[in-house]
PDB file of C-alpha atoms in Angstrom:
ATOM      1  CA  UNK A   1     145.468  35.126 103.916  1.00 53.00           C
ATOM      2  CA  UNK A   2     142.213  37.089 103.636  1.00 56.00           C
ATOM      3  CA  UNK A   3     141.066  38.563 100.354  1.00 55.00           C
ATOM      4  CA  UNK A   4     140.744  42.307  99.938  1.00 57.00           C
ATOM      5  CA  UNK A   5     137.291  43.817 100.162  1.00 58.00           C
ATOM      6  CA  UNK A   6     135.693  43.891  96.754  1.00 57.00           C
ATOM      7  CA  UNK A   7     138.237  41.569  95.161  1.00 56.00           C
ATOM      8  CA  UNK A   8     137.389  39.413  92.182  1.00 63.00           C
ATOM      9  CA  UNK A   9     137.506  36.190  94.235  1.00 62.00           C
ATOM     10  CA  UNK A  10     134.870  37.168  96.792  1.00 59.00           C
ATOM     11  CA  UNK A  11     131.436  38.494  95.879  1.00 58.00           C
ATOM     12  CA  UNK A  12     130.297  41.767  97.342  1.00 59.00           C
ATOM     13  CA  UNK A  13     127.251  41.930  99.564  1.00 56.00           C
ATOM     14  CA  UNK A  14     125.461  43.950  96.889  1.00 58.00           C
ATOM     15  CA  UNK A  15     125.982  41.119  94.374  1.00 56.00           C
ATOM     16  CA  UNK A  16     123.968  38.586  96.374  1.00 56.00           C
ATOM     17  CA  UNK A  17     120.550  37.547  95.164  1.00 55.00           C
ATOM     18  CA  UNK A  18     117.711  39.804  96.351  1.00 55.00           C
ATOM     19  CA  UNK A  19     115.855  36.792  97.856  1.00 56.00           C
ATOM     20  CA  UNK A  20     118.609  36.225 100.394  1.00 54.00           C
ATOM     21  CA  UNK A  21     118.326  39.726 101.788  1.00 57.00           C
ATOM     22  CA  UNK A  22     115.770  40.714 104.376  1.00 59.00           C
ATOM     23  CA  UNK A  23     113.031  42.895 103.013  1.00 60.00           C
ATOM     24  CA  UNK A  24     113.172  46.357 104.485  1.00 58.00           C
ATOM     25  CA  UNK A  25     110.057  47.638 106.159  1.00 58.00           C
ATOM     26  CA  UNK A  26     108.184  50.223 104.218  1.00 61.00           C
ATOM     27  CA  UNK A  27     108.860  53.645 105.706  1.00 58.00           C
ATOM     28  CA  UNK A  28     111.482  52.481 108.187  1.00 59.00           C
ATOM     29  CA  UNK A  29     111.745  54.517 111.382  1.00 59.00           C
ATOM     30  CA  UNK A  30     110.011  57.499 109.818  1.00 54.00           C
ATOM     31  CA  UNK A  31     106.715  55.644 109.656  1.00 57.00           C
ATOM     32  CA  UNK A  32     106.522  55.684 113.463  1.00 72.00           C
ATOM     33  CA  UNK A  33     106.871  59.447 113.812  1.00 77.00           C
ATOM     34  CA  UNK A  34     104.371  62.082 112.876  1.00 88.00           C
ATOM     35  CA  UNK A  35     105.233  65.158 110.812  1.00 89.00           C
ATOM     36  CA  UNK A  36     105.494  67.459 113.848  1.00 92.00           C
ATOM     37  CA  UNK A  37     107.877  65.097 115.628  1.00 93.00           C
ATOM     38  CA  UNK A  38     110.037  64.828 112.488  1.00 92.00           C
ATOM     39  CA  UNK A  39     110.076  68.630 112.199  1.00 93.00           C
ATOM     40  CA  UNK A  40     111.110  68.960 115.858  1.00 94.00           C
ATOM     41  CA  UNK A  41     113.866  66.376 115.323  1.00 94.00           C
ATOM     42  CA  UNK A  42     115.021  68.283 112.248  1.00 94.00           C
ATOM     43  CA  UNK A  43     115.325  71.540 114.192  1.00 95.00           C
ATOM     44  CA  UNK A  44     117.112  69.791 117.075  1.00 96.00           C
ATOM     45  CA  UNK A  45     119.619  68.412 114.586  1.00 96.00           C
ATOM     46  CA  UNK A  46     120.120  71.893 113.088  1.00 95.00           C
ATOM     47  CA  UNK A  47     120.867  73.345 116.523  1.00 95.00           C
ATOM     48  CA  UNK A  48     123.257  70.473 117.283  1.00 95.00           C
ATOM     49  CA  UNK A  49     125.139  71.090 114.025  1.00 94.00           C
ATOM     50  CA  UNK A  50     125.316  74.844 114.668  1.00 93.00           C
ATOM     51  CA  UNK A  51     126.914  74.140 118.053  1.00 93.00           C
ATOM     52  CA  UNK A  52     129.697  72.272 116.248  1.00 94.00           C
ATOM     53  CA  UNK A  53     130.550  75.285 114.080  1.00 92.00           C
ATOM     54  CA  UNK A  54     133.718  77.159 114.965  1.00 92.00           C
ATOM     55  CA  UNK A  55     132.538  80.758 114.839  1.00 90.00           C
ATOM     56  CA  UNK A  56     135.090  83.488 113.981  1.00 93.00           C
ATOM     57  CA  UNK A  57     136.019  86.114 116.542  1.00 96.00           C
ATOM     58  CA  UNK A  58     135.063  89.734 115.959  1.00 96.00           C
ATOM     59  CA  UNK A  59     138.644  90.496 114.905  1.00 97.00           C
ATOM     60  CA  UNK A  60     138.675  87.655 112.349  1.00 97.00           C
ATOM     61  CA  UNK A  61     135.247  88.642 111.054  1.00 97.00           C
ATOM     62  CA  UNK A  62     136.386  92.246 110.548  1.00 97.00           C
ATOM     63  CA  UNK A  63     139.511  91.194 108.669  1.00 97.00           C
ATOM     64  CA  UNK A  64     137.631  88.660 106.499  1.00 97.00           C
ATOM     65  CA  UNK A  65     134.966  91.242 105.664  1.00 97.00           C
ATOM     66  CA  UNK A  66     137.630  93.804 104.748  1.00 98.00           C
ATOM     67  CA  UNK A  67     139.383  91.324 102.466  1.00 98.00           C
ATOM     68  CA  UNK A  68     136.115  90.396 100.731  1.00 98.00           C
ATOM     69  CA  UNK A  69     135.082  94.036 100.194  1.00 98.00           C
ATOM     70  CA  UNK A  70     138.552  94.876  98.882  1.00 98.00           C
ATOM     71  CA  UNK A  71     138.496  91.903  96.493  1.00 98.00           C
ATOM     72  CA  UNK A  72     135.006  92.773  95.237  1.00 98.00           C
ATOM     73  CA  UNK A  73     136.063  96.393  94.648  1.00 98.00           C
ATOM     74  CA  UNK A  74     139.077  95.208  92.610  1.00 98.00           C
ATOM     75  CA  UNK A  75     136.876  92.858  90.569  1.00 98.00           C
ATOM     76  CA  UNK A  76     134.345  95.649  89.928  1.00 98.00           C
ATOM     77  CA  UNK A  77     137.163  97.872  88.697  1.00 98.00           C
ATOM     78  CA  UNK A  78     138.548  95.104  86.478  1.00 98.00           C
ATOM     79  CA  UNK A  79     135.156  94.325  84.935  1.00 98.00           C
ATOM     80  CA  UNK A  80     134.522  98.058  84.407  1.00 98.00           C
ATOM     81  CA  UNK A  81     137.836  98.494  82.566  1.00 98.00           C
ATOM     82  CA  UNK A  82     137.204  95.426  80.396  1.00 98.00           C
ATOM     83  CA  UNK A  83     133.647  96.574  79.648  1.00 97.00           C
ATOM     84  CA  UNK A  84     134.865 100.064  78.761  1.00 97.00           C
ATOM     85  CA  UNK A  85     137.543  98.631  76.465  1.00 97.00           C
ATOM     86  CA  UNK A  86     135.163  96.235  74.726  1.00 96.00           C
ATOM     87  CA  UNK A  87     132.602  99.017  74.325  1.00 96.00           C
ATOM     88  CA  UNK A  88     135.140 101.225  72.546  1.00 96.00           C
ATOM     89  CA  UNK A  89     136.396  98.279  70.456  1.00 95.00           C
ATOM     90  CA  UNK A  90     132.823  97.496  69.343  1.00 95.00           C
ATOM     91  CA  UNK A  91     132.217 101.157  68.444  1.00 94.00           C
ATOM     92  CA  UNK A  92     135.471 101.198  66.468  1.00 93.00           C
ATOM     93  CA  UNK A  93     134.656  97.978  64.560  1.00 94.00           C
ATOM     94  CA  UNK A  94     130.946  98.548  63.921  1.00 91.00           C
ATOM     95  CA  UNK A  95     130.909 102.271  63.484  1.00 81.00           C
TER      96      UNK A  95
END
């Protein structure tokens, strides 16, 4: 029967002595590429990630925007009422 990963009986890979591990090259794969190539790769990765995004339809966007504006208006009203009440309470207490 095999032991579970990270059990007490078997040492983890991280627990091995540093001499037994291969030394990583300084810089890794980045050392081979110049700054312009890394920047181009970065932008290509951004575009690839943006293609994975599920964009809302115009109908969804309109309804989400309406909900957010409505919620913000309610919160503004709530904060205004609380501020007004605290202002009058402070005037009552301190003169």
